[in-house]
Amino acid sequence: MSHLLSSLHDQALKLSRRYLACEKELLEILVKIEARKVYLEQGYASLTEYSHKALGLSRDVTWNLVTIVHKSKAIPELKQAVQLGVLPLSKARQIAPHLTRENSEKFIALAQAMPREKLQEALAKECPKIPSVEERARVINATQAELSLCLPKEVMEKIRRAQDRVSESQKKWVGLAETLEQVVEFYLQHKDPKEKAKRHEVRKAKAPVSAKQSRRTVREPDAAARSPELNLRLKNKPKKKGRVPIPAGIKHEVTIKNAHQCTYQDPRTQLRCDKERFLHIHHKLPVAMGGTNALDNLTLLCSAHHRLEHYQSSG
Ligand SMILES: [Zn+2]
Ligand SMILES: [Zn+2]
């Protein structure tokens, strides 16, 4: 090998050693940051957000590190194997979701000995619940995405049954992609808060006030109409403590008003958080300070930003 080539190789070797050492040190620091919740102090809702936005790590690297940090709370051997340099981060991340106290020793040893694909197969063999193919969704062109995943056999049978029903209703053979589209559409119609809120709006616009009142009368007869026994029972019934629940109609209106998305705005970038799952309704003026369930006092926050909001308002 020429002098130039071997010198390039030496430089690469030196840098990659430094890079791997840095990775290990970073993991160590992140474990401490998570333990002391330093990210809240810095105005970030979670270790993930802090690593990505404040430290500038890519989503993949953040995901790897944070998964290992969280798992290491229960299984410190995972972190130790990475720090000793016997387990690369990517493999630690691969086994982390499946580690338990019982299998950790075995899986960490497997991960050290095997390449990624073989490791995935071995994990699947050891725990039948672990799919032998990693879940993957990727966009392949402007209008389509490719999805690969492993399903339990019974679920696949149910999808086939759904495929039969969709085919019958459309009076033609329908493929799996279209079946899935129909099934998802149907599910969202029934479960998606945005769709529920839309239906609420339609109902509200249609229903005359008197009809609403008469419905209430049927459900809640006044004292004179109730039997004396029931009146006595209601009178003696202990009053429920705690806050007044937010009426369903108001919840729907909060959803519509905020487009079912976290309303947290990053003070540094002015960007709004894009989370649409695990959303909580937050009282801007806390209930304890006289805040009500009026629409103006309510907003939507994802669980991480909800925690941050309360941390900041308590400190
Ligand atoms: Zn709150
Ligand atoms: Zn958020």
mmCIF file of C-alpha atoms and ligand atoms in Angstrom:
data_model
loop_
_atom_site.group_PDB
_atom_site.id
_atom_site.type_symbol
_atom_site.label_atom_id
_atom_site.label_comp_id
_atom_site.label_asym_id
_atom_site.label_seq_id
_atom_site.Cartn_x
_atom_site.Cartn_y
_atom_site.Cartn_z
ATOM 1 C CA MET A 1 0.000 0.000 0.000
ATOM 2 C CA SER A 2 1.331 3.447 -0.872
ATOM 3 C CA HIS A 3 2.218 5.846 1.875
ATOM 4 C CA LEU A 4 -0.746 8.138 1.001
ATOM 5 C CA LEU A 5 -3.292 5.314 1.145
ATOM 6 C CA SER A 6 -2.053 3.935 4.429
ATOM 7 C CA SER A 7 -1.995 7.419 5.919
ATOM 8 C CA LEU A 8 -5.648 7.985 4.869
ATOM 9 C CA HIS A 9 -6.546 4.657 6.440
ATOM 10 C CA ASP A 10 -4.741 5.589 9.662
ATOM 11 C CA GLN A 11 -6.578 8.902 9.834
ATOM 12 C CA ALA A 12 -9.963 7.231 9.271
ATOM 13 C CA LEU A 13 -9.171 4.673 11.938
ATOM 14 C CA LYS A 14 -8.155 7.328 14.444
ATOM 15 C CA LEU A 15 -11.259 9.443 13.770
ATOM 16 C CA SER A 16 -13.667 6.535 13.929
ATOM 17 C CA ARG A 17 -12.210 5.520 17.302
ATOM 18 C CA ARG A 18 -12.744 9.052 18.521
ATOM 19 C CA TYR A 19 -16.257 9.067 17.051
ATOM 20 C CA LEU A 20 -17.191 5.832 18.840
ATOM 21 C CA ALA A 21 -15.668 7.098 22.080
ATOM 22 C CA CYS A 22 -17.737 10.281 21.751
ATOM 23 C CA GLU A 23 -20.895 8.255 21.214
ATOM 24 C CA LYS A 24 -20.273 6.374 24.442
ATOM 25 C CA GLU A 25 -19.570 9.548 26.397
ATOM 26 C CA LEU A 26 -22.687 11.153 24.972
ATOM 27 C CA LEU A 27 -24.767 8.195 26.131
ATOM 28 C CA GLU A 28 -23.283 8.542 29.616
ATOM 29 C CA ILE A 29 -24.165 12.258 29.768
ATOM 30 C CA LEU A 30 -27.675 11.684 28.418
ATOM 31 C CA VAL A 31 -28.320 9.128 31.163
ATOM 32 C CA LYS A 32 -27.452 11.851 33.708
ATOM 33 C CA ILE A 33 -29.535 14.455 31.890
ATOM 34 C CA GLU A 34 -32.543 12.131 31.874
ATOM 35 C CA ALA A 35 -32.096 11.319 35.592
ATOM 36 C CA ARG A 36 -32.078 15.014 36.520
ATOM 37 C CA LYS A 37 -34.549 16.106 33.801
ATOM 38 C CA VAL A 38 -32.096 18.819 32.729
ATOM 39 C CA TYR A 39 -34.016 19.264 29.451
ATOM 40 C CA LEU A 40 -37.017 20.734 31.306
ATOM 41 C CA GLU A 41 -34.724 23.386 32.750
ATOM 42 C CA GLN A 42 -33.579 24.155 29.209
ATOM 43 C CA GLY A 43 -37.168 24.521 28.007
ATOM 44 C CA TYR A 44 -37.454 21.170 26.194
ATOM 45 C CA ALA A 45 -40.296 18.789 26.854
ATOM 46 C CA SER A 46 -38.393 15.516 26.608
ATOM 47 C CA LEU A 47 -34.961 13.995 26.187
ATOM 48 C CA THR A 48 -35.872 13.264 22.560
ATOM 49 C CA GLU A 49 -36.739 16.864 21.785
ATOM 50 C CA TYR A 50 -33.658 18.097 23.644
ATOM 51 C CA SER A 51 -31.291 15.724 21.817
ATOM 52 C CA HIS A 52 -32.719 16.548 18.415
ATOM 53 C CA LYS A 53 -33.235 20.275 18.740
ATOM 54 C CA ALA A 54 -30.730 21.470 21.339
ATOM 55 C CA LEU A 55 -27.917 19.045 20.529
ATOM 56 C CA GLY A 56 -28.635 18.912 16.800
ATOM 57 C CA LEU A 57 -28.485 15.103 16.602
ATOM 58 C CA SER A 58 -30.259 13.432 13.672
ATOM 59 C CA ARG A 59 -33.596 11.769 14.341
ATOM 60 C CA ASP A 60 -32.033 8.311 13.947
ATOM 61 C CA VAL A 61 -29.170 8.951 16.352
ATOM 62 C CA THR A 62 -31.578 10.585 18.823
ATOM 63 C CA TRP A 63 -33.927 7.623 18.603
ATOM 64 C CA ASN A 64 -31.076 5.154 19.184
ATOM 65 C CA LEU A 65 -29.648 7.009 22.158
ATOM 66 C CA VAL A 66 -32.931 7.829 23.862
ATOM 67 C CA THR A 67 -34.249 4.264 23.533
ATOM 68 C CA ILE A 68 -31.089 2.957 25.180
ATOM 69 C CA VAL A 69 -31.198 5.613 27.926
ATOM 70 C CA HIS A 70 -34.782 4.688 28.811
ATOM 71 C CA LYS A 71 -34.200 0.930 28.692
ATOM 72 C CA SER A 72 -31.027 1.247 30.760
ATOM 73 C CA LYS A 73 -33.060 2.488 33.705
ATOM 74 C CA ALA A 74 -34.433 -1.027 34.118
ATOM 75 C CA ILE A 75 -31.472 -2.883 32.596
ATOM 76 C CA PRO A 76 -28.195 -1.066 33.315
ATOM 77 C CA GLU A 77 -26.232 -3.911 31.647
ATOM 78 C CA LEU A 78 -27.323 -2.530 28.269
ATOM 79 C CA LYS A 79 -25.694 0.830 28.869
ATOM 80 C CA GLN A 80 -22.639 -0.861 30.359
ATOM 81 C CA ALA A 81 -22.152 -3.058 27.275
ATOM 82 C CA VAL A 82 -22.214 0.046 25.051
ATOM 83 C CA GLN A 83 -19.847 1.914 27.349
ATOM 84 C CA LEU A 84 -17.422 -1.010 27.446
ATOM 85 C CA GLY A 85 -17.362 -0.846 23.669
ATOM 86 C CA VAL A 86 -18.570 -4.433 23.215
ATOM 87 C CA LEU A 87 -21.991 -3.455 21.789
ATOM 88 C CA PRO A 88 -22.494 -0.879 19.014
ATOM 89 C CA LEU A 89 -25.308 1.643 19.582
ATOM 90 C CA SER A 90 -27.325 0.468 16.579
ATOM 91 C CA LYS A 91 -27.474 -3.088 17.895
ATOM 92 C CA ALA A 92 -28.198 -1.944 21.438
ATOM 93 C CA ARG A 93 -31.133 -0.033 19.957
ATOM 94 C CA GLN A 94 -32.265 -3.125 18.044
ATOM 95 C CA ILE A 95 -32.492 -5.337 21.116
ATOM 96 C CA ALA A 96 -33.572 -2.633 23.601
ATOM 97 C CA PRO A 97 -37.353 -2.853 23.052
ATOM 98 C CA HIS A 98 -37.300 -6.618 23.673
ATOM 99 C CA LEU A 99 -35.039 -6.780 26.709
ATOM 100 C CA THR A 100 -36.346 -8.037 30.015
ATOM 101 C CA ARG A 101 -34.512 -8.838 33.224
ATOM 102 C CA GLU A 102 -34.712 -12.538 32.289
ATOM 103 C CA ASN A 103 -33.406 -12.381 28.731
ATOM 104 C CA SER A 104 -31.010 -9.425 28.892
ATOM 105 C CA GLU A 105 -27.817 -11.419 29.413
ATOM 106 C CA LYS A 106 -28.605 -13.756 26.529
ATOM 107 C CA PHE A 107 -29.721 -11.022 24.089
ATOM 108 C CA ILE A 108 -26.747 -8.786 24.824
ATOM 109 C CA ALA A 109 -24.427 -11.734 24.127
ATOM 110 C CA LEU A 110 -26.310 -12.542 20.879
ATOM 111 C CA ALA A 111 -26.106 -8.929 19.775
ATOM 112 C CA GLN A 112 -22.367 -8.894 20.280
ATOM 113 C CA ALA A 113 -21.893 -12.049 18.244
ATOM 114 C CA MET A 114 -24.230 -11.519 15.259
ATOM 115 C CA PRO A 115 -24.691 -9.124 12.330
ATOM 116 C CA ARG A 116 -27.934 -7.092 12.322
ATOM 117 C CA GLU A 117 -30.051 -9.330 10.049
ATOM 118 C CA LYS A 118 -29.058 -12.544 11.784
ATOM 119 C CA LEU A 119 -29.744 -10.852 15.118
ATOM 120 C CA GLN A 120 -33.277 -9.918 14.027
ATOM 121 C CA GLU A 121 -33.920 -13.544 13.038
ATOM 122 C CA ALA A 122 -32.484 -14.834 16.317
ATOM 123 C CA LEU A 123 -34.634 -12.394 18.320
ATOM 124 C CA ALA A 124 -37.723 -13.561 16.429
ATOM 125 C CA LYS A 125 -36.859 -17.188 17.135
ATOM 126 C CA GLU A 126 -36.286 -16.559 20.840
ATOM 127 C CA CYS A 127 -39.486 -14.558 21.304
ATOM 128 C CA PRO A 128 -42.287 -15.584 18.940
ATOM 129 C CA LYS A 129 -43.935 -12.176 19.414
ATOM 130 C CA ILE A 130 -41.009 -10.352 17.840
ATOM 131 C CA PRO A 131 -41.477 -10.027 14.092
ATOM 132 C CA SER A 132 -38.683 -11.450 11.932
ATOM 133 C CA VAL A 133 -38.960 -8.363 9.706
ATOM 134 C CA GLU A 134 -38.577 -4.882 11.126
ATOM 135 C CA GLU A 135 -41.553 -2.587 10.527
ATOM 136 C CA ARG A 136 -40.831 -0.144 7.761
ATOM 137 C CA ALA A 137 -42.793 2.526 5.933
ATOM 138 C CA ARG A 138 -41.132 4.508 3.187
ATOM 139 C CA VAL A 139 -42.359 6.929 0.581
ATOM 140 C CA ILE A 140 -41.579 5.596 -2.888
ATOM 141 C CA ASN A 141 -43.007 8.370 -5.080
ATOM 142 C CA ALA A 142 -45.217 11.452 -4.928
ATOM 143 C CA THR A 143 -48.398 9.472 -4.319
ATOM 144 C CA GLN A 144 -47.361 6.116 -2.867
ATOM 145 C CA ALA A 145 -45.627 4.577 0.119
ATOM 146 C CA GLU A 146 -44.397 1.069 0.758
ATOM 147 C CA LEU A 147 -45.227 -0.658 4.012
ATOM 148 C CA SER A 148 -43.624 -3.847 5.258
ATOM 149 C CA LEU A 149 -44.541 -5.458 8.530
ATOM 150 C CA CYS A 150 -45.149 -8.760 10.245
ATOM 151 C CA LEU A 151 -48.613 -9.699 11.445
ATOM 152 C CA PRO A 152 -49.911 -12.502 13.632
ATOM 153 C CA LYS A 153 -51.588 -15.136 11.454
ATOM 154 C CA GLU A 154 -55.016 -14.484 12.993
ATOM 155 C CA VAL A 155 -54.803 -10.807 12.108
ATOM 156 C CA MET A 156 -53.951 -11.711 8.528
ATOM 157 C CA GLU A 157 -57.015 -13.970 8.418
ATOM 158 C CA LYS A 158 -59.160 -11.084 9.639
ATOM 159 C CA ILE A 159 -57.718 -8.824 6.947
ATOM 160 C CA ARG A 160 -58.640 -11.459 4.344
ATOM 161 C CA ARG A 161 -62.204 -11.511 5.718
ATOM 162 C CA ALA A 162 -62.320 -7.723 5.495
ATOM 163 C CA GLN A 163 -61.009 -8.026 1.931
ATOM 164 C CA ASP A 164 -63.940 -10.332 1.098
ATOM 165 C CA ARG A 165 -66.443 -7.857 2.584
ATOM 166 C CA VAL A 166 -64.919 -4.881 0.752
ATOM 167 C CA SER A 167 -64.873 -6.874 -2.507
ATOM 168 C CA GLU A 168 -68.554 -7.803 -2.023
ATOM 169 C CA SER A 169 -69.591 -4.225 -1.342
ATOM 170 C CA GLN A 170 -67.716 -2.978 -4.398
ATOM 171 C CA LYS A 171 -68.855 -5.931 -6.530
ATOM 172 C CA LYS A 172 -65.299 -6.548 -7.771
ATOM 173 C CA TRP A 173 -62.045 -8.056 -6.544
ATOM 174 C CA VAL A 174 -60.250 -5.623 -4.265
ATOM 175 C CA GLY A 175 -56.555 -5.852 -3.326
ATOM 176 C CA LEU A 176 -54.988 -5.615 0.113
ATOM 177 C CA ALA A 177 -53.974 -1.971 -0.282
ATOM 178 C CA GLU A 178 -57.534 -0.896 -1.057
ATOM 179 C CA THR A 179 -58.903 -3.116 1.709
ATOM 180 C CA LEU A 180 -56.576 -1.466 4.181
ATOM 181 C CA GLU A 181 -57.620 1.947 2.919
ATOM 182 C CA GLN A 182 -61.301 1.132 3.519
ATOM 183 C CA VAL A 183 -60.649 -0.374 6.942
ATOM 184 C CA VAL A 184 -58.585 2.624 8.048
ATOM 185 C CA GLU A 185 -61.196 5.034 6.715
ATOM 186 C CA PHE A 186 -63.930 3.193 8.633
ATOM 187 C CA TYR A 187 -61.884 3.180 11.836
ATOM 188 C CA LEU A 188 -61.118 6.885 11.628
ATOM 189 C CA GLN A 189 -64.769 7.695 10.986
ATOM 190 C CA HIS A 190 -65.555 6.118 14.337
ATOM 191 C CA LYS A 191 -62.480 6.809 16.455
ATOM 192 C CA ASP A 192 -60.659 9.869 15.183
ATOM 193 C CA PRO A 193 -61.322 12.896 17.444
ATOM 194 C CA LYS A 194 -61.294 15.165 14.377
ATOM 195 C CA GLU A 195 -64.066 13.161 12.701
ATOM 196 C CA LYS A 196 -66.019 12.927 15.963
ATOM 197 C CA ALA A 197 -65.741 16.685 16.384
ATOM 198 C CA LYS A 198 -66.990 17.222 12.816
ATOM 199 C CA ARG A 199 -70.029 15.039 13.522
ATOM 200 C CA HIS A 200 -70.641 16.981 16.726
ATOM 201 C CA GLU A 201 -70.672 20.228 14.707
ATOM 202 C CA VAL A 202 -73.163 18.787 12.225
ATOM 203 C CA ARG A 203 -75.399 17.524 15.038
ATOM 204 C CA LYS A 204 -75.210 20.857 16.829
ATOM 205 C CA ALA A 205 -76.213 22.726 13.685
ATOM 206 C CA LYS A 206 -79.143 20.374 13.041
ATOM 207 C CA ALA A 207 -80.582 19.830 16.521
ATOM 208 C CA PRO A 208 -83.141 22.437 17.595
ATOM 209 C CA VAL A 209 -82.684 23.657 21.192
ATOM 210 C CA SER A 210 -86.054 22.320 22.337
ATOM 211 C CA ALA A 211 -85.156 18.802 21.251
ATOM 212 C CA LYS A 212 -81.963 18.934 23.309
ATOM 213 C CA GLN A 213 -83.896 20.155 26.339
ATOM 214 C CA SER A 214 -86.558 17.515 26.013
ATOM 215 C CA ARG A 215 -83.864 14.808 25.821
ATOM 216 C CA ARG A 216 -82.361 16.137 29.027
ATOM 217 C CA THR A 217 -85.785 16.085 30.712
ATOM 218 C CA VAL A 218 -86.184 12.412 29.960
ATOM 219 C CA ARG A 219 -82.795 11.566 31.437
ATOM 220 C CA GLU A 220 -82.945 13.876 34.447
ATOM 221 C CA PRO A 221 -86.473 14.050 35.871
ATOM 222 C CA ASP A 222 -86.832 16.803 38.488
ATOM 223 C CA ALA A 223 -87.299 16.106 42.168
ATOM 224 C CA ALA A 224 -91.103 16.173 42.012
ATOM 225 C CA ALA A 225 -91.161 13.487 39.328
ATOM 226 C CA ARG A 226 -88.805 11.114 41.166
ATOM 227 C CA SER A 227 -89.918 8.576 43.717
ATOM 228 C CA PRO A 228 -89.417 9.648 47.381
ATOM 229 C CA GLU A 229 -86.942 6.754 47.865
ATOM 230 C CA LEU A 230 -84.804 7.915 44.956
ATOM 231 C CA ASN A 231 -84.930 11.518 46.186
ATOM 232 C CA LEU A 232 -83.694 10.401 49.595
ATOM 233 C CA ARG A 233 -80.918 8.320 48.068
ATOM 234 C CA LEU A 234 -79.780 11.204 45.888
ATOM 235 C CA LYS A 235 -79.857 13.567 48.852
ATOM 236 C CA ASN A 236 -77.673 11.259 50.951
ATOM 237 C CA LYS A 237 -75.342 10.385 48.082
ATOM 238 C CA PRO A 238 -71.872 11.753 48.865
ATOM 239 C CA LYS A 239 -70.954 14.596 46.506
ATOM 240 C CA LYS A 240 -68.178 13.630 44.094
ATOM 241 C CA LYS A 241 -64.975 15.446 44.944
ATOM 242 C CA GLY A 242 -62.527 16.812 42.397
ATOM 243 C CA ARG A 243 -62.886 18.822 39.280
ATOM 244 C CA VAL A 244 -65.949 19.130 37.102
ATOM 245 C CA PRO A 245 -65.460 16.931 34.018
ATOM 246 C CA ILE A 246 -65.205 18.742 30.692
ATOM 247 C CA PRO A 247 -68.426 18.142 28.721
ATOM 248 C CA ALA A 248 -67.994 16.063 25.547
ATOM 249 C CA GLY A 249 -69.277 18.924 23.376
ATOM 250 C CA ILE A 250 -66.587 21.280 24.718
ATOM 251 C CA LYS A 251 -63.913 18.600 24.132
ATOM 252 C CA HIS A 252 -65.011 18.379 20.490
ATOM 253 C CA GLU A 253 -64.831 22.148 20.188
ATOM 254 C CA VAL A 254 -61.295 22.202 21.632
ATOM 255 C CA THR A 255 -60.357 19.598 19.010
ATOM 256 C CA ILE A 256 -61.801 21.673 16.168
ATOM 257 C CA LYS A 257 -60.372 24.955 17.400
ATOM 258 C CA ASN A 258 -56.846 23.537 17.564
ATOM 259 C CA ALA A 259 -57.095 21.178 14.561
ATOM 260 C CA HIS A 260 -56.337 18.285 16.945
ATOM 261 C CA GLN A 261 -52.687 19.230 17.200
ATOM 262 C CA CYS A 262 -50.484 20.256 20.124
ATOM 263 C CA THR A 263 -50.538 24.064 20.416
ATOM 264 C CA TYR A 264 -47.103 24.447 21.989
ATOM 265 C CA GLN A 265 -44.997 26.993 20.153
ATOM 266 C CA ASP A 266 -41.222 26.741 20.477
ATOM 267 C CA PRO A 267 -40.096 30.165 21.732
ATOM 268 C CA ARG A 268 -36.789 29.777 19.861
ATOM 269 C CA THR A 269 -38.111 28.854 16.421
ATOM 270 C CA GLN A 270 -41.747 30.010 16.728
ATOM 271 C CA LEU A 271 -42.678 26.634 15.216
ATOM 272 C CA ARG A 272 -45.756 24.874 16.507
ATOM 273 C CA CYS A 273 -45.370 21.305 17.793
ATOM 274 C CA ASP A 274 -46.668 18.870 15.182
ATOM 275 C CA LYS A 275 -47.813 16.095 17.548
ATOM 276 C CA GLU A 276 -51.317 14.779 16.925
ATOM 277 C CA ARG A 277 -51.250 11.886 19.367
ATOM 278 C CA PHE A 278 -51.391 11.531 23.148
ATOM 279 C CA LEU A 279 -52.958 14.981 23.354
ATOM 280 C CA HIS A 280 -54.201 16.352 26.662
ATOM 281 C CA ILE A 281 -56.670 19.146 27.280
ATOM 282 C CA HIS A 282 -54.891 21.796 29.364
ATOM 283 C CA HIS A 283 -56.512 24.563 31.426
ATOM 284 C CA LYS A 284 -54.691 27.823 30.669
ATOM 285 C CA LEU A 285 -55.822 29.227 34.019
ATOM 286 C CA PRO A 286 -55.561 26.189 36.331
ATOM 287 C CA VAL A 287 -58.758 24.858 37.907
ATOM 288 C CA ALA A 288 -57.143 25.389 41.326
ATOM 289 C CA MET A 289 -56.909 29.111 40.556
ATOM 290 C CA GLY A 290 -60.502 29.389 39.423
ATOM 291 C CA GLY A 291 -59.997 28.306 35.791
ATOM 292 C CA THR A 292 -63.171 26.969 34.174
ATOM 293 C CA ASN A 293 -64.045 24.524 31.427
ATOM 294 C CA ALA A 294 -64.919 27.390 29.078
ATOM 295 C CA LEU A 295 -63.560 26.936 25.569
ATOM 296 C CA ASP A 296 -61.314 30.013 25.879
ATOM 297 C CA ASN A 297 -59.590 28.525 28.907
ATOM 298 C CA LEU A 298 -58.805 25.205 27.244
ATOM 299 C CA THR A 299 -56.114 24.184 24.833
ATOM 300 C CA LEU A 300 -54.444 21.034 23.500
ATOM 301 C CA LEU A 301 -50.926 19.937 24.458
ATOM 302 C CA CYS A 302 -49.058 16.719 23.739
ATOM 303 C CA SER A 303 -48.102 14.804 26.884
ATOM 304 C CA ALA A 304 -44.480 16.025 26.815
ATOM 305 C CA HIS A 305 -45.390 19.695 26.330
ATOM 306 C CA HIS A 306 -48.151 19.392 28.911
ATOM 307 C CA ARG A 307 -45.531 18.279 31.437
ATOM 308 C CA LEU A 308 -43.207 21.105 30.360
ATOM 309 C CA GLU A 309 -46.007 23.668 30.691
ATOM 310 C CA HIS A 310 -46.758 22.568 34.255
ATOM 311 C CA TYR A 311 -43.041 22.393 35.119
ATOM 312 C CA GLN A 312 -42.547 25.963 33.909
ATOM 313 C CA SER A 313 -45.656 27.345 35.566
ATOM 314 C CA SER A 314 -44.762 25.695 38.884
ATOM 315 C CA GLY A 315 -41.173 26.912 38.885
HETATM 316 ZN ZN ZN B 1 -52.596 21.131 32.250
HETATM 317 ZN ZN ZN B 2 -46.265 19.187 21.782
#
